[in-house]
Coordinates of C-alpha atoms in Angstrom, one line a residue:
X1 CA 6.4 32.3 -25.3
X2 CA 3.2 30.3 -25.0
X3 CA 4.7 27.7 -27.3
X4 CA 7.6 27.2 -24.8
X5 CA 10.2 28.1 -27.3
X6 CA 13.3 30.1 -26.3
X7 CA 12.8 33.8 -26.7
X8 CA 15.4 36.0 -28.6
X9 CA 16.1 37.8 -25.3
X10 CA 15.5 36.8 -21.7
X11 CA 12.0 37.8 -20.6
X12 CA 11.5 40.6 -18.1
X13 CA 10.8 39.7 -14.5
X14 CA 7.1 40.6 -15.1
X15 CA 6.9 38.6 -18.3
X16 CA 8.6 35.6 -16.7
X17 CA 6.2 35.7 -13.7
X18 CA 3.2 35.8 -16.1
X19 CA 4.6 32.9 -18.1
X20 CA 5.1 30.8 -15.0
X21 CA 1.5 31.5 -13.8
X22 CA 0.1 30.6 -17.2
X23 CA 2.0 27.3 -17.2
X24 CA 1.3 26.6 -13.5
X25 CA -2.4 27.3 -13.4
X26 CA -3.6 24.3 -15.4
X27 CA -1.1 22.0 -13.8
X28 CA -2.4 23.1 -10.3
X29 CA -5.9 22.4 -11.6
X30 CA -5.0 19.0 -12.8
X31 CA -3.3 18.1 -9.5
X32 CA -6.4 19.2 -7.6
X33 CA -8.7 17.2 -9.9
X34 CA -6.4 14.2 -9.5
X35 CA -6.9 14.3 -5.7
X36 CA -10.7 14.3 -6.4
X37 CA -10.2 11.1 -8.5
X38 CA -8.6 9.5 -5.5
X39 CA -11.3 10.7 -3.2
X40 CA -14.0 9.1 -5.4
X41 CA -12.7 5.6 -4.8
X42 CA -12.7 6.2 -1.0
X43 CA -16.3 7.5 -1.1
X44 CA -17.6 4.4 -2.9
X45 CA -15.5 1.8 -1.1
X46 CA -16.3 3.3 2.4
X47 CA -19.9 2.2 1.9
X48 CA -18.8 -1.5 1.5
X49 CA -17.7 -1.8 5.1
X50 CA -14.6 -1.5 7.4
X51 CA -12.7 -4.5 6.1
X52 CA -13.2 -3.5 2.4
X53 CA -12.2 0.1 3.2
X54 CA -9.1 -1.0 5.1
X55 CA -8.1 -3.4 2.2
X56 CA -8.6 -0.7 -0.4
X57 CA -6.6 1.8 1.8
X58 CA -3.6 -0.5 2.2
X59 CA -3.8 -1.6 -1.5
X60 CA -3.9 2.0 -2.8
X61 CA -1.1 3.0 -0.5
X62 CA 1.2 0.2 -1.8
X63 CA 0.2 1.1 -5.4
X64 CA 0.6 4.8 -4.9
X65 CA 4.1 4.7 -3.4
X66 CA 5.3 2.8 -6.5
X67 CA 3.4 5.1 -8.9
X68 CA 4.7 8.2 -7.1
X69 CA 8.3 6.9 -7.3
X70 CA 8.1 5.8 -11.0
X71 CA 6.4 9.2 -11.9
X72 CA 9.5 10.8 -10.5
X73 CA 11.7 8.6 -12.6
X74 CA 9.9 9.4 -15.9
X75 CA 9.4 13.0 -14.8
X76 CA 13.1 13.6 -15.7
X77 CA 11.9 14.0 -19.3
X78 CA 10.4 17.4 -18.4
X79 CA 13.7 19.3 -17.9
X80 CA 15.4 17.4 -20.7
X81 CA 12.7 18.3 -23.2
X82 CA 12.6 21.9 -21.9
X83 CA 16.4 22.2 -22.3
X84 CA 16.2 20.8 -25.8
X85 CA 13.5 23.4 -26.7
X86 CA 15.5 26.1 -25.0
X87 CA 18.6 25.3 -27.0
X88 CA 16.8 25.0 -30.3
X89 CA 13.1 25.9 -30.8
X90 CA 12.7 23.3 -33.5
X91 CA 14.3 20.3 -31.8
X92 CA 11.7 17.9 -33.2
X93 CA 14.0 14.9 -33.4
X94 CA 15.5 15.4 -29.9
X95 CA 12.1 15.9 -28.3
X96 CA 10.7 12.8 -30.0
X97 CA 13.7 10.8 -28.9
X98 CA 13.3 11.9 -25.2
X99 CA 9.5 11.1 -25.3
X100 CA 10.1 7.7 -26.8
X101 CA 12.7 6.7 -24.3
X102 CA 10.5 7.9 -21.4
X103 CA 7.7 5.7 -22.6
X104 CA 10.1 2.7 -22.7
X105 CA 11.2 3.4 -19.1
X106 CA 7.5 3.8 -18.1
X107 CA 6.7 0.3 -19.5
X108 CA 9.8 -1.6 -18.6
X109 CA 10.1 0.0 -15.1
X110 CA 6.5 -1.0 -14.3
X111 CA 7.0 -4.7 -14.9
X112 CA 9.0 -5.7 -11.8
X113 CA 6.7 -3.6 -9.5
X114 CA 3.6 -5.3 -11.1
X115 CA 5.1 -8.6 -10.1
X116 CA 5.7 -7.2 -6.6
X117 CA 2.1 -6.0 -6.3
X118 CA 0.9 -9.4 -7.4
X119 CA 2.1 -10.7 -4.1
X120 CA 0.4 -8.0 -2.1
X121 CA -0.9 -10.4 0.6
X122 CA 2.6 -11.5 1.5
X123 CA 3.8 -7.9 1.7
X124 CA 0.9 -6.9 4.0
X125 CA 1.2 -10.0 6.2
X126 CA 4.9 -9.2 6.6
X127 CA 4.0 -5.8 8.0
X128 CA 1.6 -7.4 10.6
X129 CA -1.7 -6.6 8.9
X130 CA -4.9 -8.5 9.6
X131 CA -5.0 -11.7 7.5
X132 CA -8.6 -11.1 6.3
X133 CA -7.7 -7.5 5.2
X134 CA -4.6 -8.7 3.5
X135 CA -6.5 -11.3 1.5
X136 CA -9.0 -8.7 0.3
X137 CA -6.2 -6.2 -0.5
X138 CA -4.5 -8.9 -2.5
X139 CA -7.6 -9.4 -4.7
X140 CA -7.8 -5.7 -5.1
X141 CA -4.2 -5.3 -6.1
X142 CA -4.4 -8.2 -8.5
X143 CA -6.6 -6.0 -10.7
X144 CA -5.1 -2.5 -9.8
X145 CA -1.6 -3.5 -10.7
X146 CA -2.6 -3.5 -14.4
X147 CA -3.3 0.2 -14.1
X148 CA 0.4 1.0 -13.5
X149 CA 1.5 1.0 -17.1
X150 CA -1.3 3.1 -18.5
X151 CA -1.0 5.5 -15.5
X152 CA 2.7 6.0 -16.2
X153 CA 2.4 6.2 -19.9
X154 CA -0.3 8.9 -19.4
X155 CA 2.1 10.7 -17.0
X156 CA 4.8 10.8 -19.7
X157 CA 2.3 12.2 -22.2
X158 CA 1.0 14.8 -19.8
X159 CA 4.6 15.9 -18.9
X160 CA 5.5 16.1 -22.6
X161 CA 2.4 18.1 -23.6
X162 CA 3.1 20.6 -20.7
X163 CA 6.8 20.9 -21.6
X164 CA 5.8 21.7 -25.2
X165 CA 3.6 24.5 -24.0
X166 CA 0.2 22.8 -23.9
X167 CA -0.5 22.3 -20.1
X168 CA -4.2 23.0 -20.4
X169 CA -4.7 19.5 -21.7
X170 CA -3.6 18.1 -18.3
X171 CA -6.6 19.8 -16.6
X172 CA -9.1 18.8 -19.3
X173 CA -8.1 15.2 -19.4
X174 CA -7.9 14.9 -15.6
X175 CA -11.4 16.3 -15.4
X176 CA -12.4 13.6 -18.0
X177 CA -10.7 11.0 -15.7
X178 CA -12.8 12.2 -12.7
X179 CA -16.0 11.8 -14.7
X180 CA -15.0 8.3 -15.9
X181 CA -14.0 7.3 -12.3
X182 CA -17.4 8.4 -10.9
X183 CA -19.3 6.6 -13.6
X184 CA -17.2 3.4 -13.5
X185 CA -17.4 3.2 -9.7
X186 CA -21.2 3.8 -9.7
X187 CA -21.7 1.1 -12.3
X188 CA -19.3 -1.6 -11.0
X189 CA -19.1 -1.2 -7.2
X190 CA -22.8 -1.5 -6.5
X191 CA -24.0 -2.9 -9.8
X192 CA -26.1 0.0 -11.2
X193 CA -27.7 0.2 -14.7
X194 CA -27.6 -3.6 -15.1
X195 CA -23.9 -4.0 -14.4
X196 CA -22.7 -6.7 -11.8
X197 CA -22.1 -5.6 -8.3
X198 CA -18.4 -6.3 -7.9
X199 CA -17.7 -4.5 -4.7
X200 CA -14.0 -3.9 -4.0
X201 CA -12.9 -5.5 -7.2
X202 CA -15.3 -3.2 -9.0
X203 CA -13.4 -0.2 -7.6
X204 CA -10.1 -1.6 -8.8
X205 CA -11.5 -2.1 -12.3
X206 CA -12.8 1.4 -12.2
X207 CA -9.3 2.7 -11.5
X208 CA -7.9 0.6 -14.3
X209 CA -10.6 1.9 -16.7
X210 CA -9.9 5.5 -15.6
X211 CA -6.1 5.2 -16.1
X212 CA -6.6 3.6 -19.5
X213 CA -9.1 6.2 -20.6
X214 CA -6.8 9.0 -19.6
X215 CA -3.9 7.4 -21.5
X216 CA -5.8 7.1 -24.7
X217 CA -7.1 10.7 -24.3
X218 CA -3.5 12.0 -24.0
X219 CA -2.6 9.9 -27.1
X220 CA -5.4 11.5 -29.1
X221 CA -4.2 15.0 -28.0
X222 CA -0.6 14.4 -29.0
X223 CA -1.7 13.3 -32.4
X224 CA -4.5 15.8 -33.0
X225 CA -3.3 19.0 -31.4
X226 CA -1.9 21.3 -34.1
X227 CA 1.1 22.4 -32.1
X228 CA 1.9 18.9 -30.8
X229 CA 1.4 16.7 -33.8
X230 CA 4.3 18.3 -35.7
X231 CA 6.7 16.6 -33.3
X232 CA 5.3 13.2 -34.5
X233 CA 5.9 11.8 -31.1
X234 CA 4.9 8.3 -31.8
X235 CA 7.1 8.0 -34.9
X236 CA 9.5 5.0 -34.8
X237 CA 8.4 4.2 -31.3
X238 CA 10.2 0.8 -31.4
X239 CA 13.7 2.3 -31.8
X240 CA 15.8 2.4 -28.6
X241 CA 18.4 5.2 -28.1
X242 CA 20.5 3.8 -25.3
X243 CA 22.2 7.2 -24.6
X244 CA 19.0 9.1 -24.1
X245 CA 17.5 6.3 -22.1
X246 CA 20.5 6.4 -19.8
X247 CA 20.3 10.2 -19.5
X248 CA 16.7 10.0 -18.4
X249 CA 17.4 7.2 -15.9
X250 CA 20.5 9.0 -14.4
X251 CA 18.5 12.2 -14.0
X252 CA 15.3 10.5 -12.9
X253 CA 16.4 7.9 -10.4
X254 CA 17.4 10.6 -7.8
X255 CA 14.1 12.3 -8.4
X256 CA 12.3 9.0 -7.7
X257 CA 14.3 8.5 -4.6
X258 CA 13.6 12.0 -3.4
X259 CA 9.9 11.7 -3.9
X260 CA 10.0 8.3 -2.1
X261 CA 11.8 9.7 0.9
X262 CA 9.2 12.5 1.2
X263 CA 6.2 10.2 0.7
X264 CA 7.6 7.6 3.0
X265 CA 8.1 10.2 5.8
X266 CA 4.4 11.1 5.9
X267 CA 3.4 7.4 5.7
X268 CA 5.8 6.6 8.6
X269 CA 4.2 9.5 10.6
X270 CA 0.9 7.8 10.1
X271 CA 2.3 4.6 11.5
X272 CA 3.8 6.5 14.5
X273 CA 0.4 8.0 15.2
X274 CA -1.1 4.6 15.1
X275 CA 1.2 3.5 18.0
X276 CA 0.0 6.6 20.0
X277 CA -3.8 6.1 19.6
X278 CA -6.7 5.6 17.3
X279 CA -8.1 9.1 17.8
X280 CA -4.7 10.5 17.0
X281 CA -4.7 8.6 13.7
X282 CA -8.0 10.1 12.7
X283 CA -7.1 13.6 13.6
X284 CA -3.7 13.2 11.8
X285 CA -5.4 11.9 8.7
X286 CA -7.8 14.9 8.5
X287 CA -5.1 17.5 9.2
X288 CA -2.7 15.8 6.7
X289 CA -5.5 15.7 4.0
X290 CA -6.0 19.5 4.4
X291 CA -2.2 20.1 4.1
X292 CA -1.9 17.8 1.1
X293 CA -4.8 19.6 -0.7
X294 CA -3.1 23.0 -0.2
X295 CA 0.3 21.5 -1.3
X296 CA -1.1 20.8 -4.8
X297 CA -0.6 24.5 -5.6
X298 CA 3.2 24.8 -5.0
X299 CA 3.5 21.3 -6.4
X300 CA 2.0 22.6 -9.7
X301 CA 4.2 25.7 -9.5
X302 CA 7.2 23.4 -9.1
X303 CA 6.2 21.4 -12.2
X304 CA 6.0 24.7 -14.1
X305 CA 9.3 25.9 -12.7
X306 CA 11.1 22.8 -13.9
X307 CA 10.0 23.6 -17.4
X308 CA 10.6 27.3 -17.3
X309 CA 14.1 27.0 -15.8
X310 CA 14.8 24.1 -18.1
X311 CA 14.1 26.3 -21.1
X312 CA 16.5 28.9 -19.8
X313 CA 19.0 26.3 -19.0
X314 CA 18.9 24.9 -22.5
X315 CA 19.3 28.5 -23.9
X316 CA 22.3 29.0 -21.6
X317 CA 20.9 32.3 -20.3
X318 CA 22.0 33.0 -16.7
X319 CA 19.7 36.0 -16.4
X320 CA 16.7 34.0 -17.6
X321 CA 17.5 31.1 -15.3
X322 CA 17.6 33.4 -12.3
X323 CA 14.3 35.1 -13.2
X324 CA 12.5 31.9 -13.9
X325 CA 13.7 30.3 -10.6
X326 CA 13.1 33.2 -8.3
X327 CA 9.7 34.0 -9.9
X328 CA 8.5 30.5 -9.1
X329 CA 9.9 30.6 -5.6
X330 CA 8.2 33.9 -4.9
X331 CA 4.9 32.6 -6.2
X332 CA 5.1 29.3 -4.4
X333 CA 6.1 30.6 -1.0
X334 CA 3.8 33.6 -1.3
X335 CA 0.8 31.3 -1.8
X336 CA 1.8 29.0 1.1
X337 CA 2.3 32.0 3.3
X338 CA -1.2 33.1 2.5
X339 CA -2.6 29.7 3.3
X340 CA -0.6 29.6 6.5
X341 CA -2.4 32.7 7.7
X342 CA -5.8 31.2 6.7
X343 CA -5.0 27.9 8.6
X344 CA -3.9 29.9 11.6
X345 CA -6.9 32.1 11.6
X346 CA -9.7 29.7 10.6
X347 CA -8.7 26.1 11.4
X348 CA -12.2 25.0 12.3
X349 CA -13.5 26.2 8.9
X350 CA -11.0 23.8 7.2
X351 CA -11.9 21.0 9.5
X352 CA -15.6 21.4 8.8
X353 CA -15.0 20.3 5.2
X354 CA -14.3 16.8 6.6
X355 CA -16.1 16.5 9.9
X356 CA -18.9 18.1 11.8
X357 CA -16.9 20.3 14.2
X358 CA -19.9 20.9 16.5
X359 CA -20.8 17.2 17.0
X360 CA -20.0 16.0 20.5
X361 CA -18.8 12.7 19.0
X362 CA -16.1 14.5 17.1
X363 CA -14.8 16.6 20.0
X364 CA -11.8 14.5 20.7
X365 CA -10.7 14.4 17.1
X366 CA -11.2 18.2 16.8
X367 CA -9.2 18.8 20.0
X368 CA -6.2 17.0 18.5
X369 CA -6.6 18.2 14.9
X370 CA -6.5 21.9 15.9
X371 CA -2.9 21.9 17.2
X372 CA -1.9 19.7 14.3
X373 CA -3.2 22.4 11.9
X374 CA -1.5 25.1 13.8
X375 CA 1.8 23.4 13.2
X376 CA 0.8 22.7 9.6
X377 CA 0.3 26.5 9.2
X378 CA 3.9 26.9 10.3
X379 CA 5.3 24.4 7.8
X380 CA 3.3 25.7 4.9
X381 CA 6.0 28.1 3.9
X382 CA 8.7 25.4 4.3
X383 CA 6.6 22.9 2.3
X384 CA 6.1 25.3 -0.5
X385 CA 9.7 26.5 -0.6
X386 CA 11.1 23.0 -0.6
X387 CA 8.8 21.8 -3.4
X388 CA 9.5 24.7 -5.7
X389 CA 13.2 24.8 -4.9
X390 CA 13.4 21.1 -5.9
X391 CA 11.6 22.0 -9.1
X392 CA 13.9 24.8 -10.1
X393 CA 17.0 22.7 -9.3
X394 CA 15.6 19.9 -11.6
X395 CA 15.3 22.6 -14.3
X396 CA 19.1 22.9 -14.2
X397 CA 19.3 19.1 -14.1
X398 CA 20.5 19.0 -10.5
X399 CA 19.0 16.0 -8.8
X400 CA 21.7 14.0 -6.9
X401 CA 22.5 16.4 -4.1
X402 CA 18.9 17.3 -3.6
X403 CA 18.3 13.6 -3.1
X404 CA 20.9 13.5 -0.3
X405 CA 19.4 16.7 1.2
X406 CA 16.0 15.0 1.2
X407 CA 17.3 11.9 2.9
X408 CA 19.0 14.0 5.6
X409 CA 16.2 16.4 6.2
X410 CA 13.3 14.1 6.1
X411 CA 14.7 11.1 7.9
X412 CA 17.8 12.0 9.9
X413 CA 16.1 15.2 11.1
X414 CA 12.4 15.0 10.6
X415 CA 11.6 11.3 11.4
X416 CA 14.1 11.2 14.2
X417 CA 12.6 14.3 15.8
X418 CA 9.1 12.9 15.4
X419 CA 10.1 9.7 17.2
X420 CA 11.9 11.5 20.0
X421 CA 9.2 14.1 20.7
X422 CA 6.3 11.7 20.0
X423 CA 7.4 8.9 22.3
X424 CA 9.9 10.4 24.7
X425 CA 8.1 13.5 25.7
X426 CA 4.4 14.3 26.7
X427 CA 3.9 16.0 23.3
X428 CA 2.8 12.7 21.6
X429 CA 1.1 13.5 18.3
X430 CA 2.1 17.2 18.4
X431 CA 5.7 16.0 18.7
X432 CA 5.3 13.9 15.6
X433 CA 4.0 17.0 13.7
X434 CA 6.8 19.1 15.0
X435 CA 9.2 16.6 13.6
X436 CA 7.5 16.8 10.2
X437 CA 7.7 20.6 10.2
X438 CA 11.4 20.6 11.2
X439 CA 12.3 18.1 8.4
X440 CA 10.5 20.2 5.8
X441 CA 12.2 23.4 7.1
X442 CA 15.7 21.8 6.9
X443 CA 15.1 20.6 3.4
X444 CA 13.7 24.0 2.3
X445 CA 16.6 25.9 3.7
X446 CA 19.3 23.7 2.1
X447 CA 17.6 23.5 -1.3
X448 CA 17.0 27.3 -1.5
X449 CA 20.6 27.8 -0.4
X450 CA 21.8 25.5 -3.1
X451 CA 19.7 27.4 -5.7
X452 CA 21.1 30.7 -4.4
X453 CA 24.7 29.3 -5.0
X454 CA 23.9 27.6 -8.3
X455 CA 26.6 29.5 -10.2
X456 CA 29.3 29.1 -7.6
X457 CA 28.5 25.3 -7.6
X458 CA 28.8 25.1 -11.4
X459 CA 25.2 24.2 -11.9
X460 CA 24.6 26.8 -14.6
X461 CA 26.0 26.6 -18.0
X462 CA 26.3 29.3 -20.8
X463 CA 26.3 28.9 -24.5

């Protein structure tokens, strides 16, 4: 089953659990390495000064929100390819068609957002940002926007390689991207080894170079890898199949919206903290970074679950679908339960990775971050459950209702509670975090319940 083909009989629960872990492990590694790539930019730009760091932070946020949403859109190719492989192990033409149309969506979908990012200063000024910071962010985005297409094309290639049973390449190529990012930033931001010192613009160029290098690395893998090249994925790349393009868009648009709702919730929480106080923002940022790092594990498991459930869905095997979905949910929530205990027991150890917890100057930040992490420990289980539940539902190509659930849970419950407790009670920042936890809990319960009732809801088909 390492080649992601449908087995003759549904795998046992133990075999399915092992298959999920084999698929998820390199995807988790790639996610963690990708976070390191983002951190490299911050490390280098932070040395340029406050204005440059603020400009880069705002620019990267605008770019990342768009990249995150469009990644969800093209991510619909994962369950589609998995279902095609589950239905027929040698579905070469169908896989190639899905890959080709996902590439077209990646390129065409990027263009309007590149135009939007080209007017970054107007967007930032409209949100009340400092004019100097907005101008520097605009110069940064004028370069960074060109990374959108190679980043999305690389995403399609990574997803396809993983869906075809070769997830290890994702970790290898992301590690390559990390090395390229470090080198490019070192050369271009401060002008080392004879290169010009380009400062903030140098960091943007480094991001563009990194995205492009990863895209070409994935292209080489798809052509050179023995088990991938037989699909001839780049064959007839110019041909458009309107039906398949529409299928990916219909399935992917709700995924993009769901991911936007979640990402925007945490961004909005940051803005709420900013209205409470500067120290609260710093403590929130550190606590959220820790939670985001830990989240990469269930996120990788969710990516694997989409593929494993998709294979079973394509095969029309109810037993396999159940085993694939529940195995992923058990692994994802189990890991987050373990990290919840660690956060609860050793919060200062986690904080010490980011700040000196014994320095008197950091006492106020630590005092706020500790209760934030206590709440983060409580929502670790919910965060893992909702991520994996969304993944398994995508495996059976169910994305519209989960999108509605995300809107209700994250915004009507989570954000509303954060505002109410953060500003109308003495809880302040703690109230904002309680709102985040409640939103995640509601989404997790509703998504897991929907997965539990998948057959009654007609989400599962048989052949």
